[in-house]
Coordinates of C-alpha atoms in Angstrom, one line a residue:
X6 CA 100.0 86.1 117.9
X7 CA 102.9 85.1 120.9
X8 CA 102.1 83.8 124.2
X9 CA 105.2 83.2 125.9
X10 CA 104.9 82.9 130.2
X11 CA 107.4 82.1 133.0
X12 CA 107.4 78.9 132.5
X13 CA 105.3 75.7 131.8
X14 CA 103.9 75.3 135.1
X15 CA 101.8 78.6 134.8
X16 CA 100.1 77.3 132.1
X17 CA 97.3 75.4 134.0
X18 CA 96.8 78.6 136.0
X19 CA 97.1 80.6 132.6
X20 CA 94.0 78.6 131.6
X21 CA 91.5 78.5 134.6
X22 CA 92.4 82.5 134.8
X23 CA 91.3 83.4 131.0
X24 CA 88.0 81.9 132.0
X25 CA 87.8 84.5 134.2
X26 CA 86.4 88.2 133.4
X27 CA 85.4 91.4 135.1
X28 CA 84.2 90.9 138.8
X29 CA 80.4 90.3 139.1
X30 CA 80.9 93.2 141.7
X31 CA 82.2 97.0 141.4
X32 CA 85.8 97.3 141.0
X33 CA 87.1 99.4 144.0
X34 CA 89.8 102.0 143.2
X35 CA 92.8 100.4 144.6
X36 CA 91.5 97.0 142.4
X37 CA 91.7 99.6 139.0
X38 CA 94.8 100.8 140.6
X39 CA 96.2 97.7 141.1
X40 CA 95.4 96.2 137.0
X41 CA 96.4 99.7 136.1
X42 CA 99.9 99.3 137.9
X43 CA 100.0 95.7 136.4
X44 CA 100.0 96.8 133.2
X45 CA 102.6 99.6 133.1
X46 CA 105.3 97.4 135.1
X47 CA 105.2 94.9 132.1
X48 CA 105.8 97.7 130.1
X49 CA 109.1 99.0 132.0
X50 CA 110.1 95.3 131.8
X51 CA 109.5 94.5 128.4
X52 CA 107.9 96.6 126.3
X53 CA 111.3 97.7 123.3
X54 CA 110.3 100.7 121.6
X55 CA 109.7 102.9 124.6
X56 CA 112.7 104.9 124.1
X57 CA 112.2 105.4 120.2
X58 CA 108.9 106.2 121.4
X59 CA 110.1 109.3 123.5
X60 CA 112.3 110.6 121.1
X61 CA 109.4 110.0 118.2
X62 CA 106.2 110.6 120.0
X63 CA 107.4 112.6 123.8
X64 CA 106.1 109.6 125.2
X65 CA 107.3 109.5 129.0
X66 CA 106.1 106.0 130.0
X67 CA 106.4 107.1 133.3
X68 CA 104.6 110.3 133.4
X69 CA 102.0 108.5 131.3
X70 CA 102.0 105.2 134.5
X71 CA 101.5 108.5 136.6
X72 CA 98.2 109.9 134.8
X73 CA 96.8 106.6 134.1
X74 CA 96.8 105.3 137.4
X75 CA 95.7 108.8 139.3
X76 CA 93.0 108.1 136.6
X77 CA 92.1 104.7 137.5
X78 CA 91.7 105.5 141.5
X79 CA 88.5 108.3 139.9
X80 CA 85.1 106.6 140.5
X81 CA 83.7 104.6 137.1
X82 CA 82.2 101.3 136.2
X83 CA 83.8 98.3 135.1
X84 CA 83.3 99.3 131.5
X85 CA 84.3 102.9 131.9
X86 CA 87.8 101.3 133.4
X87 CA 87.9 98.8 130.7
X88 CA 87.4 102.2 128.1
X89 CA 90.5 104.1 130.3
X90 CA 92.6 100.8 130.1
X91 CA 92.6 100.6 126.7
X92 CA 92.8 104.4 126.1
X93 CA 96.1 104.2 128.5
X94 CA 98.0 101.0 126.6
X95 CA 97.3 102.9 123.4
X96 CA 99.0 106.2 124.4
X97 CA 102.2 104.6 123.4
X98 CA 100.6 104.4 119.6
X99 CA 101.8 100.6 118.5
X100 CA 99.7 98.4 116.3
X101 CA 100.8 95.5 118.0
X102 CA 100.0 96.8 121.6
X103 CA 96.3 95.1 122.6
X104 CA 94.4 94.2 125.6
X105 CA 92.4 90.8 125.4
X106 CA 89.2 90.1 127.9
X107 CA 88.4 87.1 126.1
X108 CA 85.2 85.7 127.9
X109 CA 83.7 89.2 127.0
X110 CA 80.3 88.4 125.6
X111 CA 80.1 84.7 126.2
X112 CA 78.0 85.5 128.9
X113 CA 74.9 88.1 129.6
X114 CA 75.7 91.8 130.8
X115 CA 79.4 91.1 130.8
X116 CA 79.7 94.0 127.8
X117 CA 77.6 95.8 125.2
X118 CA 77.8 96.9 121.9
X119 CA 76.3 100.2 120.4
X120 CA 75.8 100.0 116.5
X121 CA 73.5 102.0 114.0
X122 CA 72.1 98.8 112.2
X123 CA 75.4 99.1 109.1
X124 CA 78.7 98.6 108.8
X125 CA 81.2 100.8 107.3
X126 CA 84.6 101.7 105.5
X127 CA 86.9 104.4 104.9
X128 CA 86.4 106.3 101.3
X129 CA 87.2 109.8 99.8
X130 CA 84.8 111.4 97.7
X131 CA 84.5 114.7 95.7
X132 CA 81.9 116.8 97.0
X133 CA 81.9 120.3 95.3
X134 CA 84.9 120.0 94.1
X135 CA 86.7 119.3 97.3
X136 CA 88.1 115.4 98.1
X137 CA 86.5 114.6 101.8
X138 CA 87.3 112.0 103.7
X139 CA 84.2 109.7 104.0
X140 CA 82.8 106.7 104.9
X141 CA 80.7 104.6 102.7
X142 CA 77.7 102.1 104.2
X143 CA 78.7 98.5 103.2
X144 CA 76.0 96.5 104.5
X145 CA 73.3 96.2 107.1
X146 CA 73.0 94.2 110.3
X147 CA 70.1 92.2 110.6
X148 CA 66.9 93.5 112.2
X149 CA 68.2 96.9 110.0
X150 CA 67.9 95.8 106.9
X151 CA 63.9 96.2 106.2
X152 CA 62.3 97.9 103.5
X153 CA 62.1 100.9 106.7
X154 CA 66.0 101.2 106.8
X155 CA 67.0 104.8 106.4
X156 CA 70.1 104.2 104.7
X157 CA 71.2 101.4 102.5
X158 CA 74.4 100.0 100.9
X159 CA 76.1 102.6 98.7
X160 CA 75.1 105.4 100.6
X161 CA 78.4 107.8 102.0
X162 CA 78.6 109.5 105.2
X163 CA 80.6 112.9 104.2
X164 CA 79.9 114.5 107.8
X165 CA 79.3 113.6 111.0
X166 CA 77.6 115.4 113.7
X167 CA 78.1 118.9 110.9
X168 CA 81.7 118.2 111.5
X169 CA 84.3 116.4 109.1
X170 CA 84.6 112.7 109.3
X171 CA 88.1 112.2 109.9
X172 CA 88.1 114.8 112.9
X173 CA 85.1 112.8 114.7
X174 CA 86.8 109.2 113.8
X175 CA 90.2 110.9 115.5
X176 CA 88.7 112.2 118.5
X177 CA 86.3 109.6 119.5
X178 CA 87.8 106.4 118.1
X179 CA 91.1 106.3 117.6
X180 CA 92.3 106.7 121.0
X181 CA 91.5 103.4 121.6
X182 CA 93.1 101.6 118.8
X183 CA 95.7 104.3 118.1
X184 CA 98.7 102.6 116.0
X185 CA 101.1 105.8 115.4
X186 CA 100.2 105.9 112.0
X187 CA 97.5 108.6 110.9
X188 CA 96.2 106.6 108.0
X189 CA 95.8 103.4 109.2
X190 CA 94.0 104.8 112.3
X191 CA 91.3 106.4 110.0
X192 CA 90.9 103.6 108.4
X193 CA 90.2 101.0 111.2
X194 CA 88.4 103.5 113.2
X195 CA 86.0 103.8 109.6
X196 CA 85.2 100.2 110.5
X197 CA 84.8 100.8 114.2
X198 CA 82.1 104.0 113.5
X199 CA 78.9 102.2 113.3
X200 CA 79.6 99.4 115.7
X201 CA 81.5 99.6 119.2
X202 CA 81.6 97.4 121.6
X203 CA 82.4 98.3 125.1
X204 CA 85.0 95.8 125.9
X205 CA 87.8 97.6 123.8
X206 CA 86.4 101.1 123.9
X207 CA 84.1 103.6 125.1
X208 CA 80.7 103.5 123.6
X209 CA 78.8 107.1 122.6
X210 CA 77.4 108.8 125.2
X211 CA 74.6 110.5 122.9
X212 CA 71.5 108.4 122.1
X213 CA 71.3 110.0 118.4
X214 CA 74.2 111.3 115.6
X215 CA 73.7 113.5 113.1
X216 CA 74.7 112.5 109.4
X217 CA 75.0 114.3 106.0
X218 CA 74.7 111.7 102.5
X219 CA 75.0 111.9 99.9
X220 CA 73.0 109.1 97.6
X221 CA 74.3 109.3 94.1
X222 CA 73.5 112.9 93.5
X223 CA 71.2 113.7 96.1
X224 CA 72.4 114.6 100.0
X225 CA 70.0 114.9 102.9
X226 CA 70.8 115.0 106.8
X227 CA 69.3 112.3 109.0
X228 CA 69.2 111.9 113.1
X229 CA 69.9 107.9 113.9
X230 CA 69.4 106.5 117.3
X231 CA 72.2 104.5 118.9
X232 CA 71.6 100.9 119.0
X233 CA 72.0 99.5 122.3
X234 CA 72.3 95.9 122.6
X235 CA 74.1 93.4 125.0
X236 CA 76.6 92.1 123.2
X237 CA 75.4 88.2 123.7
X238 CA 71.9 89.0 122.4
X239 CA 73.4 91.1 119.7
X240 CA 75.8 87.7 118.4
X241 CA 72.8 85.9 119.0
X242 CA 70.6 87.6 116.7
X243 CA 72.8 88.0 113.9
X244 CA 72.6 84.3 113.2
X245 CA 75.2 83.4 110.6
X246 CA 74.0 82.3 107.4
X247 CA 74.4 78.5 105.9
X248 CA 77.7 77.6 105.0
X249 CA 78.4 78.8 101.4
X250 CA 79.4 76.3 98.6
X251 CA 83.4 76.1 98.9
X252 CA 83.4 74.5 95.6
X253 CA 81.5 77.7 93.6
X254 CA 83.4 79.4 91.1
X255 CA 84.4 82.9 91.8
X256 CA 82.8 84.9 89.2
X257 CA 84.5 86.8 86.5
X258 CA 83.3 89.6 84.3
X259 CA 84.7 90.6 80.8
X260 CA 87.4 93.6 80.7
X261 CA 88.5 94.5 83.1
X262 CA 88.3 91.4 85.0
X263 CA 86.7 91.8 88.4
X264 CA 88.4 88.8 90.8
X265 CA 87.2 88.2 94.2
X266 CA 90.4 87.7 96.4
X267 CA 90.8 86.5 100.0
X268 CA 90.6 89.5 102.5
X269 CA 92.8 89.4 104.7
X270 CA 91.2 91.6 106.8
X271 CA 88.8 88.6 108.1
X272 CA 92.0 87.6 110.2
X273 CA 92.9 91.1 111.8
X274 CA 90.0 90.2 114.8
X275 CA 89.8 86.6 115.9
X276 CA 86.5 85.5 117.8
X277 CA 85.7 82.4 120.0
X278 CA 86.5 79.8 117.5
X279 CA 90.0 80.9 116.8
X280 CA 90.7 80.9 120.6
X281 CA 92.9 77.4 120.4
X282 CA 95.0 79.4 117.8
X283 CA 95.3 82.4 120.7
X284 CA 96.6 79.2 122.6
X285 CA 98.7 77.8 120.0
X286 CA 102.0 77.1 122.2
X287 CA 99.7 74.8 124.1
X288 CA 99.7 72.3 120.9
X289 CA 103.5 71.5 121.3
X290 CA 104.9 72.8 125.1
X291 CA 108.0 70.8 124.9
X292 CA 109.0 73.1 121.5
X293 CA 107.5 76.2 122.9
X294 CA 110.3 75.5 126.0
X295 CA 113.1 74.3 124.0
X296 CA 112.9 76.1 120.7
X297 CA 111.9 79.5 122.0
X298 CA 113.3 81.6 119.6
X299 CA 112.0 80.0 116.6
X300 CA 108.7 79.6 118.3
X301 CA 108.3 83.9 118.8
X302 CA 110.0 84.3 115.0
X303 CA 107.6 81.9 113.8
X304 CA 104.4 83.2 115.9
X305 CA 104.8 86.7 117.4
X306 CA 105.2 89.0 113.7
X307 CA 101.6 89.7 113.3
X308 CA 98.5 91.8 114.4
X309 CA 95.4 89.9 115.4
X310 CA 93.1 91.2 118.4
X311 CA 90.3 90.0 119.8
X312 CA 86.8 90.8 118.9
X313 CA 84.4 88.4 117.3
X314 CA 82.2 90.6 116.2
X315 CA 84.6 92.6 114.1
X316 CA 85.9 89.1 112.7
X317 CA 82.4 87.4 112.1
X318 CA 81.4 91.1 110.1
X319 CA 85.1 91.6 108.0
X320 CA 84.4 87.2 107.2
X321 CA 81.2 88.4 106.1
X322 CA 79.5 85.5 108.2
X323 CA 76.7 87.6 109.5
X324 CA 73.7 87.2 108.2
X325 CA 73.2 90.2 105.4
X326 CA 76.6 91.4 105.7
X327 CA 78.2 89.4 102.7
X328 CA 78.8 92.8 101.2
X329 CA 81.5 94.3 103.5
X330 CA 83.0 90.6 102.3
X331 CA 82.7 90.7 98.9
X332 CA 84.4 95.3 98.7
X333 CA 87.4 94.0 100.9
X334 CA 88.1 90.7 98.4
X335 CA 87.4 92.7 95.0
X336 CA 89.6 93.6 92.5
X337 CA 89.7 95.0 89.2
X338 CA 92.5 93.8 86.4
X339 CA 92.7 96.3 84.5
X340 CA 93.0 95.4 80.5
X341 CA 92.5 92.0 81.0
X342 CA 90.3 89.4 79.2
X343 CA 90.9 86.0 81.0
X344 CA 92.6 85.0 84.9
X345 CA 93.6 81.0 85.5
X346 CA 94.9 79.2 88.1
X347 CA 99.1 79.8 87.9
X348 CA 99.1 76.2 88.8
X349 CA 97.1 73.4 89.6
X350 CA 94.7 73.6 93.0
X351 CA 97.1 76.6 94.0
X352 CA 97.0 76.6 98.3
X353 CA 96.9 80.4 98.2
X354 CA 95.8 83.0 95.1
X355 CA 97.7 82.4 92.4
X356 CA 96.8 83.0 88.9
X357 CA 97.9 84.0 85.4
X358 CA 96.3 86.9 83.9
X359 CA 96.3 87.4 80.0
X360 CA 95.9 91.0 78.9
X361 CA 93.7 92.0 75.9
X362 CA 97.1 92.8 74.0
X363 CA 98.2 89.1 74.6
X364 CA 100.6 90.2 77.4
X365 CA 100.8 87.5 80.3
X366 CA 101.5 88.3 83.8
X367 CA 101.2 86.4 87.6
X368 CA 99.0 87.4 90.4
X369 CA 99.8 86.3 93.5
X370 CA 98.0 87.5 96.9
X371 CA 100.2 86.5 100.0
X372 CA 96.9 87.4 102.8
X373 CA 99.3 86.5 105.6
X374 CA 102.7 84.5 106.7
X375 CA 101.2 81.5 108.0
X376 CA 104.3 79.3 110.1
X377 CA 103.7 76.3 107.7
X378 CA 106.3 75.0 105.9
X379 CA 102.9 73.6 103.1
X380 CA 103.4 77.6 102.4
X381 CA 106.9 77.3 101.4
X382 CA 106.1 74.4 99.2
X383 CA 103.5 75.8 97.5
X384 CA 105.6 79.3 96.8
X385 CA 108.1 77.0 95.1
X386 CA 105.4 75.8 93.0
X387 CA 104.7 78.9 92.1
X388 CA 107.7 80.0 90.9
X389 CA 108.3 76.8 88.9
X390 CA 104.6 77.8 87.3
X391 CA 106.3 81.6 86.4
X392 CA 109.3 79.8 85.2
X393 CA 107.9 76.9 83.3
X394 CA 105.1 79.5 81.4
X395 CA 108.3 81.8 80.8
X396 CA 106.8 84.6 82.4
X397 CA 108.3 87.5 82.7
X398 CA 105.9 90.1 84.9
X399 CA 104.6 89.1 88.0
X400 CA 102.3 91.0 90.5
X401 CA 102.7 90.8 94.6
X402 CA 99.7 91.7 96.5
X403 CA 100.5 92.3 100.4
X404 CA 97.0 94.8 100.3
X405 CA 95.5 94.2 104.1
X406 CA 98.0 91.4 105.1
X407 CA 98.4 91.1 108.8
X408 CA 101.6 89.7 109.2
X409 CA 103.0 86.5 110.4
X410 CA 105.9 84.2 110.8
X411 CA 109.1 85.6 110.5
X412 CA 110.6 82.7 109.1
X413 CA 108.4 82.1 106.6
X414 CA 108.4 85.2 105.4
X415 CA 112.2 86.0 104.8
X416 CA 112.4 82.3 103.6
X417 CA 109.6 83.6 100.9
X418 CA 112.0 86.3 100.3
X419 CA 114.8 84.6 99.6
X420 CA 113.2 82.5 96.8
X421 CA 112.0 85.1 94.9
X422 CA 115.1 86.1 93.0
X423 CA 118.1 83.9 92.5
X424 CA 120.6 85.9 94.4
X425 CA 121.8 86.7 98.2
X426 CA 120.0 89.2 99.7
X427 CA 120.4 91.3 102.8
X428 CA 118.7 90.9 106.1
X429 CA 116.8 93.1 108.3
X430 CA 117.8 93.1 112.0
X431 CA 116.3 92.6 115.4
X432 CA 117.6 94.7 118.3
X433 CA 115.2 92.6 121.6
X434 CA 114.7 93.9 124.6
X435 CA 117.2 93.0 127.2
X436 CA 114.2 91.1 129.3
X437 CA 113.9 87.5 131.1
X438 CA 112.1 86.5 127.9
X439 CA 114.7 87.0 125.5
X440 CA 117.4 86.2 127.6
X441 CA 115.6 82.3 128.4
X442 CA 115.0 82.0 125.1
X443 CA 118.4 82.4 123.6
X444 CA 119.5 80.4 126.4
X445 CA 117.3 77.5 125.9
X446 CA 118.2 77.4 122.6
X447 CA 122.1 77.5 123.7
X448 CA 121.0 74.3 125.9
X449 CA 118.4 72.5 124.0
X450 CA 119.5 73.7 120.3
X451 CA 118.7 71.3 117.7
X452 CA 122.6 71.0 117.0
X453 CA 125.8 72.5 118.0
X454 CA 125.4 75.1 115.1
X455 CA 122.1 76.5 116.6
X456 CA 123.8 75.7 119.9
X457 CA 126.9 77.3 119.2
X458 CA 125.2 80.9 117.8
X459 CA 122.5 81.0 120.8
X460 CA 125.7 81.3 123.2
X461 CA 127.5 83.7 121.1
X462 CA 124.2 85.8 120.9
X463 CA 123.8 85.3 124.9
X464 CA 127.5 86.4 125.1
X465 CA 126.7 89.8 123.4
X466 CA 123.5 90.7 125.2
X467 CA 125.6 90.3 128.2
X468 CA 127.9 92.5 127.5
X469 CA 125.1 95.1 126.3
X470 CA 123.0 94.7 129.6
X471 CA 126.6 95.0 131.0
X472 CA 127.0 98.6 129.2
X473 CA 123.6 99.9 130.4
X474 CA 121.6 99.0 127.5
X475 CA 118.0 98.4 127.0
X476 CA 118.2 96.7 123.7
X477 CA 120.7 94.6 122.1
X478 CA 122.6 95.5 119.6
X479 CA 121.4 94.4 116.0
X480 CA 120.8 90.4 115.5
X481 CA 120.4 89.8 111.9
X482 CA 117.5 87.6 111.0
X483 CA 120.1 85.5 109.1
X484 CA 121.6 84.3 112.4
X485 CA 118.5 83.2 113.3
X486 CA 117.6 81.1 110.7
X487 CA 120.6 80.4 108.9
X488 CA 121.2 77.8 106.6
X489 CA 117.8 78.0 104.7
X490 CA 118.7 82.2 104.1
X491 CA 121.8 81.4 102.6
X492 CA 120.7 79.7 99.8
X493 CA 119.8 81.6 96.8
X494 CA 119.5 79.0 94.4
X495 CA 115.5 79.0 93.8
X496 CA 113.8 82.0 92.7
X497 CA 113.3 84.2 89.5
X498 CA 115.8 85.6 87.1
X499 CA 116.6 89.3 87.1
X500 CA 114.7 89.7 83.8
X501 CA 111.1 89.2 85.2
X502 CA 109.7 92.3 86.4
X503 CA 107.9 92.5 89.9
X504 CA 105.3 94.8 91.3
X505 CA 104.4 94.4 95.1
X506 CA 100.9 95.8 96.1
X507 CA 101.0 97.2 99.5
X508 CA 98.5 99.3 101.6
X509 CA 97.6 101.1 104.8
X510 CA 96.9 97.5 106.6
X511 CA 100.2 95.8 106.2
X512 CA 101.6 95.6 109.2
X513 CA 104.2 93.3 111.0
X514 CA 105.9 91.0 108.9
X515 CA 104.0 92.3 105.7
X516 CA 106.1 95.7 107.0
X517 CA 109.5 93.6 107.1
X518 CA 108.4 92.0 103.7
X519 CA 108.2 94.9 101.8
X520 CA 111.2 97.1 103.2
X521 CA 113.1 93.8 102.4
X522 CA 111.4 93.5 99.0
X523 CA 112.6 97.3 98.5
X524 CA 115.9 97.6 99.8
X525 CA 117.1 94.7 98.2
X526 CA 115.5 96.4 94.8
X527 CA 114.0 93.3 93.9
X528 CA 110.8 95.4 91.6
X529 CA 108.9 98.4 92.5
X530 CA 106.5 98.8 95.9
X531 CA 103.3 100.4 94.9
X532 CA 100.7 101.7 97.2
X533 CA 100.8 103.3 100.3
X534 CA 102.5 104.0 103.2
X535 CA 102.9 100.6 105.4
X536 CA 101.3 100.6 109.0
X537 CA 104.6 100.1 110.9
X538 CA 104.2 97.2 113.2
X539 CA 108.3 96.9 113.9
X540 CA 108.8 94.2 116.3
X541 CA 107.6 90.8 117.8
X542 CA 104.5 90.9 119.9
X543 CA 104.4 89.0 123.0
X544 CA 101.3 87.8 125.0
X545 CA 101.3 88.4 128.7
X546 CA 98.7 87.3 130.9
X547 CA 96.7 88.2 133.1
X548 CA 96.0 91.4 134.9
X549 CA 94.9 90.5 138.9
X550 CA 91.6 91.8 139.0
X551 CA 89.9 92.4 135.4
X552 CA 92.0 89.1 134.2
X553 CA 93.0 90.9 130.9
X554 CA 95.9 89.9 128.8
X555 CA 98.3 92.5 127.4
X556 CA 100.2 92.4 123.9
X557 CA 103.2 93.9 124.1
X558 CA 106.2 94.8 121.7
X559 CA 109.8 93.2 122.8
X560 CA 111.7 94.1 119.9
X561 CA 112.5 96.8 117.2
X562 CA 113.1 95.8 113.5
X563 CA 115.6 97.4 111.2
X564 CA 115.3 97.2 107.1
X565 CA 118.3 96.0 105.5
X566 CA 119.6 100.1 105.4
X567 CA 119.6 99.8 109.2
X568 CA 115.7 102.4 108.8
X569 CA 113.5 101.7 111.9
X570 CA 110.3 100.1 111.0
X571 CA 108.0 101.1 114.0
X572 CA 105.6 103.5 113.0
X573 CA 107.7 104.4 110.0
X574 CA 106.4 101.6 108.1
X575 CA 107.4 101.3 104.1
X576 CA 107.1 104.5 102.1
X577 CA 106.1 103.4 98.5
X578 CA 108.2 103.5 95.0
X579 CA 104.8 104.7 93.3
X580 CA 102.8 106.3 95.7
X581 CA 98.5 105.7 95.2
X582 CA 95.8 106.8 97.6
X583 CA 94.7 103.1 98.3
X584 CA 91.5 104.5 100.5
X585 CA 90.1 105.9 97.7
X586 CA 91.2 102.9 95.7
X587 CA 89.3 100.7 97.1
X588 CA 86.2 102.0 95.6
X589 CA 87.4 100.2 92.6
X590 CA 89.0 97.2 93.2
X591 CA 92.6 99.2 93.7
X592 CA 92.4 99.5 90.0
X593 CA 94.6 102.5 90.1
X594 CA 97.2 100.0 91.8
X595 CA 97.0 97.7 89.0
X596 CA 97.4 100.0 86.1
X597 CA 100.2 101.4 88.0
X598 CA 101.9 97.8 88.0
X599 CA 100.6 96.9 84.6
X600 CA 103.2 100.3 83.6
X601 CA 105.9 99.2 85.2
X602 CA 105.6 95.1 84.4
X603 CA 105.6 95.7 81.2
X604 CA 107.1 99.1 80.5

């Protein structure tokens, strides 16, 4: 996640303020108004998709600002204001937009959690001949896992309060997390259904909830109480288990082979141990100042939100909760009899898969696009291994990929095929952040090439602003990373067939990757419409009273064919219901990939 402030001299004060949180005393009407006004002032000056949101969703920022400020003036508790704040900023329906308050849960009485004693994932189950939106209980929480627990892992919730599951999620959870894409919203809300934290959404007002359950072939109804606890107490109770053996071999099962992939969703949320990463720009402050464009491109194209509870849950770090992590990692490779490493000690999941009829394909899982050059070296190793082993079929798994570095993602794309590809472009917000970024590159670029390119972009930005534009003309990604992206000498030949797997949690750089792959006809895209996070995210801090950090989208990415990625994402060439597919390790998607790469 990208953090950019107006100058390095603000950094000490930013760190000081980040240690603050909600005031001890009740916020006044004027203080709530000040925080809400601060947020929408940032939107007005920095938010790139504002005109798109108006034309696509009918969202008028000025009207939204007036409504939210009016609501903020009404009497409410501090926690109620936090919920209103989240609902207001997510009204723009943007995957990148988020508000962070980093200390909630570090101290007692700052935040609460309401839970039902277990975790859930979205699924679809056929009941009485009808495919229904449902929730699968993934694993229990500590304190709710005993013999007296009324529900167990694998139970299906097919109705909530005697109504459809999806309607409940849309009404009670989606407004606080709205990404502007219904499939993504429902899948994300399902994760939050049974465990909610007051620092990012309203807790349930009712004391209990009615659930309709399917266990095997039996149906029954149950009323459960909402268990409400202090967030710090909850975290202390959910003590992490002993560290697992990192060298333990992953289990392989015979035909079809089940492989435990890495779990990208674990990194969609970060906890207290990742706060240093949140402030990663502090590690190299000079680079962040003098090479701001590259800093934005390397750190601003992923979705990661602060919630230590969800981070631990999705990683399987909490006691009794490894089941959820295993569900998210499971992949079923149909017709496979043998799975081995593609090369020696790969840094990412890279396998050579042999099928029962002797066919061979490479399976590569990219969980993110880290801003680390070693990932590029590893990608070259994978390409060389595919060539050396004369493998002609490849499956690239981007399921649940939350994005990362635009530079590194584009360089990987440029090394898939041995031919020049068409690149996406950015229309950047004509604000101080982007202006200063290109101006500093024009002055302090690493060489005369970089300085010349940045100078030309600043010239064009000046012309666009003079013409009354809010966004720049499209800037090709090739121009932003010029010489590496003009090198097509590493990659696979055209006779190698490639299938790319995506789902509703593929976002930001993952959206961009899928769009470039599809527009350049590198292979076939299989799965579900991607999330549609089409721009870079910048962290602004901090609100005057509640000390909230605000993440905003400050550019709009266009695919190589000129399509808007924001909210639209990428529509796969072969559509597969990946929500239902999670029940069986996405076997249907792998079967579709198998059919393509071996046809």
